Amino acid sequence: MSVLDDRPAAHDRIVAKQNGIFRSILMRSHARVVVIGGGLVGCSILYHLTKLGWTDVVLLERDELTSGSTWHAAANIHGLHDNNNISKLQYYTMQLYQQLEDETGQGCGIFRTGSLYLAQTRDREHQLRIQAAKARYFGVDFHELSIAEAQALHPLIDFDGIRCVMLEPDGGSVDPSGVTHAYAQGARERGADIHRFTPVIETNPRADGGWDVVTPSGTIQADVVVNAAGLWGREVAKLAGFELPLMTMEHQYLVTEEIPEIAAMEERLPSVADRDGEYYLRQEGTGLLVGAYERDGRFWAEAGTPLDFGHELLPDDLDRIEENILRACARIPTLAAAGVKRVINGPMIWSPDSSALFGPVPELQNYYCCNGIIPGFSQSGGLGMLLAQWIVEGEPELDLFPWDMARYGAWATKTFTKARALDCYAHRFKIHFPYEERDAGRPVRTRPVYERQKAMGAAFGLSYGWEHPLWFAGNGEAPIDEYGYERQNWFAPVAAECQALRSSVGVIDISNYAKYEIKGPGAAQWLDRLVANHVPSEIGRSCLTPMLGVRGGIAGDFTITKLDDEHFLMIGSGIAERYHARFFRMVPRTDSLIVRSLSDAWAGFNVAGPKSRALLQRLTNEDLSTASFPFMRSRRMRVAGIDATALRVSFTGDLGWELHVDQGDQQALYDALFEAGADLGLRAVGSRSLLSLRVEKGYGSWGREYSPEYWPQEVGLDRLIKLDKSDFLGRAAYLALKDRPPREKLVSLAVDATTADALGGEPIFTTDGEPVGRVSSGAYGHSVDTSLALGFIKTEHAVPEQEFDIAILGRPHRARLLPEPLFDPKGTVLRA
Ligand SMILES: Cc1cc2nc3c(=O)[nH]c(=O)nc-3n(C[C@H](O)[C@H](O)[C@H](O)COP(=O)(O)OP(=O)(O)OC[C@H]3O[C@@H](n4cnc5c(N)ncnc54)[C@H](O)[C@@H]3O)c2cc1C
């Protein structure tokens, strides 16, 4: 059965278009922004641009509005997401639809029926309870129902085997076309132009930083271009000369004939999220709509979305989703007896982690993306608002790194993207456990010591494309994560790694750090304009420094070392390499100044712990005593005959050195360290241990404690901002906020936890139940024998020794605000 039969109008429309009837005449030759793509997302971006006051904006659509994935979507909407900021955006979106309808008069087909979330397993119950606790923090209604209450709301469900049910009263569905047209209308009413049947066929950069956007109807000079071309995101990106890691896949749902029990009901049924059953279900008319992400997903148009694909659907293949549908029938027995009225098999386009590819393209000027959107109806408002903020205000108000297109580099090849897209599709409703590392598409990039680390029992994770050791299994243990919400199988090996490092010495692979060389005339001045601290003036000195964002928050944190005159090494978060590039572009430089990444060419180890000096001293003739080589100093030196740049810095809080060497020397250095350190108890230490060690010391990390969302005075980095120097990125914004009291404070907490530690994202309540903060990082502190968390707490509550409740696994766990870090609070070990 095909719904193509239901759409005779589509054919007439295409013929009319071919005859040129709909060809539009461009109203403007210039626009501040041209949005390419009139799907749900492009229209939302246009709408939000006009809401921020940019009305000289144009949207160009190849066909009719909604001509990509939008028109055939099931259009279910949900609020909660595992990521707090994405939850905020989804709530915003859900509320927006009603406002949009009121504002424009265009019906959005909103059915706020509520959504029932069912848990069949203990882990799913944990997931729902975690989300319920977060909802309480956000002030959103997401609460548990008894089975009897749930049964009263949805009499057709067989609740046998259901452990827990939650209700999201705002959940439901919308009309895809109505919502898209409402955004379009709202934008038009504020002055935006929308041209349908106007395909963009070229985008050419202009010397003034803008773009010539070429269509068969003429060219528009745009200050800014936005790629919101949905299914054609890849093709539109290619017009500007870059690639997006996206892959198209088929997705199916069916709609039943009338079900008499539903026809007889007065109230509409709530939608059902039975994720253990791997299907979604809601009422459609007097029948039901059931959709599924099957395990055996199908790619579509792998080589590129056909340019003439319009309001078409793909041939049905219900056999592929049969298992899922049977599970739905078991849960809702009336479904089994219902006839199928229509089947929708439509394409949707996936990024490697199923999250958006969002934000300015770092290598281009004034070119933004908003692609790879899977739950578009849950996210369109938030995406549109934040992209509009980015364009108009220079930066979105929320940290969006999990959506930032810069999280992928050229390493995200087509093979990788395909493998990940298939994996994401097949596991759409699977629980994504904390610390989850997906195997699909790996390895992509390995360092020379990969095989050696593997032989040593390393369990690897993916770090900006690199295989990176997370923990090392002991004898007889398999280096495989066994996932769950409670402490996992790597808890004991990580404890052993941490104890070895704190009591003797450990080697941590830090090759995944981002490393930049800045060399040539004006190197110091360029850095001075980039970062907020004074750049070291003495050769061999290092400094820590924040880089401020457009709103004055923490856009980056770096260690900068002066290697020589006009020659610096800058080290920062490896996952942010392409993100950093955006900021580097903002500071002008001459052609003679070299700013280049050494991240791929160099590898590195952090040798740390009380015996690190003794170990390294065996391998070098340099004097490593504090008198000769103090904290925050660096030196080029030979270690085991290998040229290394050695920095005496520490992210573990312990005595230690970072050694950075040519990647070709990595294996020889690793071998030499283990040979020399055997009798000292040297141990390979992975990044899960590093998390525990830094949390013991109260050190923040970029993406967790440091983000553009946080003000320097909230995270204690204001002391590193030097206003006595000339202009630097974010200076004016920081001046405007520096005297404002911090909204929240970054604090360390000791937690009463026995089976599960905080992970990050958990809400923090006062002991009276008032939401006052959230955890940013959590770990068990093995050397201080305490479960720990770093988190943000409203300033008025951030009082030492104050007690709180952290909702771990959704249940309160008492926590105490620590007046100082538990490990080495005075820094004596660090400087020993
Ligand atoms: C079967 C199915 C069910 C779904 N169900 C849900 C659901 O229940 N809930 C949910 O939230 N999401 C759902 N989705 C996903 C949702 O449809 C998408 O997230 C959303 O439609 C993406 O919108 P978009 O604007 O990014 O892309 P698209 O809808 O693909 O729009 C892109 C637009 O760009 C235009 N365009 C492309 N190239 C050019 C060019 N060169 N010049 C000018 N214009 C161009 C296209 O014609 C098109 O109109 C579903 C998807 C499918 C396939």
XYZ file of C-alpha atoms in Angstrom, residues 397-746:
350
model
C 22.694 32.290 25.481
C 23.075 28.577 26.233
C 26.065 26.308 25.869
C 25.263 24.143 22.905
C 28.410 22.158 22.389
C 26.469 18.869 22.105
C 24.762 20.413 19.065
C 27.716 22.377 17.743
C 28.719 21.245 14.266
C 32.334 21.898 15.323
C 32.265 18.719 17.429
C 32.997 16.873 14.175
C 36.056 17.412 12.031
C 37.250 15.930 8.751
C 37.778 12.683 10.641
C 34.022 12.089 10.535
C 34.231 10.337 7.168
C 31.357 9.005 5.142
C 32.099 5.452 6.327
C 32.039 6.612 9.944
C 28.894 8.674 9.410
C 27.054 5.770 7.808
C 28.005 3.358 10.563
C 27.004 5.796 13.285
C 23.770 6.875 11.589
C 22.687 3.253 11.275
C 23.628 2.613 14.889
C 21.752 5.713 16.108
C 18.714 4.790 14.073
C 18.636 1.207 15.302
C 19.070 2.295 18.917
C 16.903 5.386 18.839
C 14.897 4.319 21.886
C 17.645 2.439 23.655
C 18.740 3.838 26.995
C 21.943 5.774 26.500
C 23.725 5.060 29.724
C 26.188 7.353 31.398
C 29.708 6.970 30.003
C 28.353 5.117 26.997
C 30.814 4.633 24.137
C 29.321 3.299 20.922
C 31.484 0.935 18.863
C 29.972 1.664 15.461
C 32.359 3.055 12.870
C 35.462 2.736 15.055
C 38.346 2.909 15.111
C 38.663 6.044 13.030
C 42.027 7.392 14.182
C 44.589 5.613 16.315
C 47.932 6.695 17.734
C 51.070 4.540 17.532
C 50.585 3.188 21.090
C 47.067 1.980 20.384
C 47.998 -1.676 19.963
C 50.296 -1.522 22.996
C 47.548 0.021 25.121
C 45.116 -2.573 23.852
C 47.494 -5.333 24.886
C 47.719 -3.670 28.307
C 43.958 -4.025 28.720
C 42.761 -0.566 27.695
C 39.066 0.077 27.178
C 38.870 2.870 24.627
C 36.555 5.770 24.034
C 36.208 8.141 21.110
C 37.781 11.544 21.590
C 37.430 13.849 18.575
C 37.928 10.817 16.358
C 40.867 9.360 18.281
C 40.789 6.095 20.185
C 41.600 7.128 23.697
C 42.158 4.926 26.793
C 39.378 5.250 29.351
C 40.538 2.634 31.837
C 42.773 -0.406 31.968
C 41.461 -3.833 32.893
C 43.459 -5.881 35.352
C 44.470 -9.471 34.802
C 41.483 -11.645 34.010
C 39.150 -8.670 33.488
C 37.684 -7.856 30.096
C 38.201 -4.244 29.021
C 34.540 -3.878 28.178
C 32.146 -1.431 29.783
C 29.105 -3.054 31.338
C 26.620 -0.229 31.259
C 24.149 0.726 33.924
C 23.086 3.673 36.035
C 24.908 2.470 39.094
C 28.658 2.032 39.550
C 29.930 -0.054 36.731
C 32.514 -2.777 36.263
C 35.295 -0.221 35.774
C 34.840 1.194 39.265
C 37.459 -1.138 40.823
C 40.090 -0.833 38.051
C 39.735 2.954 38.165
C 40.138 2.851 41.955
C 43.376 0.913 41.497
C 44.623 3.391 38.869
C 43.861 6.398 41.069
C 45.468 4.848 44.112
C 48.578 3.913 42.128
C 48.937 7.461 40.827
C 48.319 9.099 44.189
C 50.695 6.749 46.014
C 53.414 6.297 43.409
C 53.148 7.249 39.732
C 50.802 6.948 36.763
C 50.994 7.663 33.042
C 47.943 9.229 31.428
C 47.721 9.475 27.658
C 46.944 13.121 26.926
C 47.493 12.955 23.178
C 43.858 14.001 22.752
C 44.516 17.541 24.045
C 44.338 20.311 21.444
C 47.820 21.757 20.901
C 48.627 24.871 18.951
C 51.907 26.447 17.975
C 51.930 30.248 17.625
C 55.135 31.410 16.059
C 56.447 34.487 14.298
C 56.396 38.248 14.562
C 53.498 39.445 16.683
C 52.890 36.045 18.341
C 52.647 37.510 21.844
C 50.396 40.370 20.729
C 48.057 38.032 18.881
C 47.730 35.780 21.913
C 47.275 38.790 24.146
C 44.280 39.812 22.069
C 42.876 36.286 22.079
C 43.007 35.367 25.761
C 42.186 37.210 28.967
C 45.321 36.617 31.050
C 48.763 38.101 30.477
C 50.718 35.917 28.104
C 53.999 34.778 29.733
C 56.872 37.106 28.927
C 59.656 34.882 30.221
C 60.821 31.916 28.159
C 59.882 28.673 29.912
C 56.947 30.101 31.829
C 53.386 28.837 31.486
C 50.103 30.471 32.410
C 46.530 29.364 32.683
C 44.067 31.578 30.937
C 40.435 31.742 29.999
C 39.343 32.866 26.551
C 36.164 34.885 26.824
C 33.163 34.547 24.582
C 31.077 37.235 22.982
C 28.850 37.448 26.084
C 31.855 37.480 28.439
C 31.545 33.809 29.495
C 34.225 31.126 29.389
C 34.658 30.158 25.744
C 37.913 28.298 26.373
C 40.579 27.581 28.938
C 44.168 27.134 27.925
C 47.677 26.632 29.214
C 50.013 28.921 27.294
C 53.746 28.340 27.437
C 56.412 30.624 26.089
C 58.820 28.304 24.280
C 61.034 31.018 22.826
C 60.886 34.598 21.643
C 57.759 34.973 19.514
C 57.073 31.266 19.918
C 54.290 29.836 22.094
C 52.548 26.533 22.753
C 48.871 26.686 23.658
C 47.051 23.634 25.011
C 43.311 23.267 25.461
C 40.410 20.868 25.262
C 40.834 18.420 22.372
C 37.154 18.043 21.567
C 36.999 21.802 21.017
C 39.686 22.019 18.333
C 37.359 23.130 15.547
C 35.352 25.242 17.965
C 38.523 27.120 18.964
C 39.113 27.915 15.290
C 36.071 30.210 15.310
C 37.665 32.382 17.979
C 41.102 32.310 16.377
C 39.513 33.795 13.252
C 38.139 36.683 15.272
C 41.608 38.067 16.031
C 43.308 39.453 12.931
C 46.869 38.375 12.207
C 49.516 38.945 9.595
C 50.559 36.300 7.061
C 53.929 35.978 8.735
C 52.424 34.748 11.992
C 52.018 30.983 12.070
C 49.093 29.612 14.068
C 48.955 25.882 13.498
C 47.520 22.854 15.201
C 49.964 20.254 16.473
C 47.165 18.072 17.809
C 47.610 15.353 15.199
C 51.380 15.594 14.847
C 52.150 15.498 18.550
C 51.316 12.927 21.178
C 51.648 13.345 24.900
C 51.691 11.753 28.324
C 51.041 13.153 31.745
C 53.452 11.484 34.176
C 52.024 12.226 37.614
C 52.183 11.178 41.230
C 54.662 11.491 44.085
C 57.211 9.284 42.305
C 56.899 10.985 38.919
C 60.036 12.998 39.553
C 62.015 9.882 40.466
C 60.769 8.134 37.346
C 61.550 10.951 34.947
C 64.875 11.662 36.585
C 65.934 8.167 35.523
C 65.319 9.107 31.913
C 66.767 12.589 31.679
C 69.886 14.485 32.668
C 67.893 17.645 33.370
C 67.552 18.594 37.020
C 63.862 18.098 37.868
C 64.029 19.433 41.417
C 61.581 22.204 42.232
C 64.452 24.648 42.593
C 65.479 23.976 39.011
C 62.110 23.097 37.465
C 59.290 24.710 39.465
C 55.534 24.451 38.958
C 54.186 26.206 35.829
C 57.535 26.099 34.052
C 58.463 24.302 30.878
C 61.580 23.078 29.194
C 62.579 21.318 26.039
C 64.480 18.295 27.203
C 65.497 14.828 26.152
C 63.616 12.050 27.892
C 64.901 8.557 27.102
C 66.778 10.147 24.200
C 63.588 11.624 22.760
C 63.046 15.359 22.247
C 60.155 16.379 24.443
C 58.483 19.594 25.462
C 58.023 19.129 29.197
C 55.522 21.246 31.136
C 55.280 21.102 34.890
C 51.542 21.497 35.072
C 48.882 19.302 36.540
C 45.293 18.328 35.930
C 45.455 15.514 38.474
C 46.344 17.879 41.333
C 49.488 15.865 41.912
C 53.145 16.441 41.239
C 53.674 15.785 37.557
C 54.846 16.699 34.083
C 53.225 16.724 30.700
C 55.564 15.425 28.003
C 54.696 16.315 24.434
C 56.602 14.576 21.649
C 56.377 13.919 17.925
C 53.788 11.254 17.346
C 56.506 9.062 15.774
C 58.270 8.946 19.153
C 55.204 8.128 21.173
C 55.727 4.400 21.357
C 59.418 4.638 22.249
C 58.614 7.076 25.049
C 55.785 4.909 26.373
C 58.040 1.850 26.418
C 60.860 3.742 28.104
C 58.529 5.045 30.815
C 57.181 1.594 31.623
C 60.602 0.018 31.576
C 62.023 2.635 33.923
C 58.953 2.751 36.160
C 58.279 -0.920 36.756
C 59.887 -1.029 40.203
C 58.191 2.254 41.191
C 54.750 0.783 40.720
C 54.044 2.766 37.553
C 50.560 2.200 36.217
C 48.747 3.143 33.041
C 45.893 5.450 33.970
C 42.891 6.268 31.811
C 40.673 9.291 31.447
C 37.958 7.989 33.806
C 40.592 8.140 36.550
C 41.571 11.623 35.455
C 37.964 12.669 36.004
C 38.056 11.311 39.555
C 41.433 12.911 40.281
C 40.453 16.356 39.028
C 37.153 16.267 40.903
C 39.034 15.419 44.129
C 41.079 18.526 43.512
C 38.073 20.634 42.526
C 39.429 21.381 39.039
C 36.901 22.384 36.407
C 36.968 21.163 32.843
C 35.880 22.830 29.635
C 32.410 21.756 28.533
C 31.449 20.841 32.100
C 32.390 23.617 34.502
C 33.684 26.082 31.924
C 31.389 27.149 29.139
C 30.318 30.374 27.464
C 27.202 30.226 29.612
C 29.125 30.831 32.845
C 30.576 34.120 33.972
C 34.218 34.088 35.074
C 33.308 35.138 38.639
C 30.938 32.179 38.883
C 33.642 29.622 38.182
C 36.511 31.380 39.953
C 38.413 32.281 36.789
C 37.982 36.049 37.183
C 41.350 36.110 38.965
C 42.934 35.175 35.622
C 41.400 38.093 33.720
C 43.737 41.039 33.335
C 41.978 44.274 32.543
C 45.205 46.275 32.611
C 46.170 44.979 29.185
C 44.954 46.120 25.795
C 41.795 44.859 24.187
C 41.088 41.123 24.069
C 38.177 38.931 23.021
C 35.177 39.403 25.239
C 36.720 42.289 27.212
C 33.869 44.730 26.737
C 31.291 42.069 27.551
C 33.207 41.099 30.666
C 33.462 44.730 31.780
C 29.696 44.938 31.573
C 29.162 41.924 33.833
C 32.193 41.801 36.095
C 30.636 43.810 38.917
C 27.416 41.881 38.837
C 27.061 39.384 41.643
C 27.517 35.805 40.465
C 24.191 34.139 39.779
C 25.611 30.792 40.869
C 28.847 29.504 42.290
C 30.889 26.522 41.226
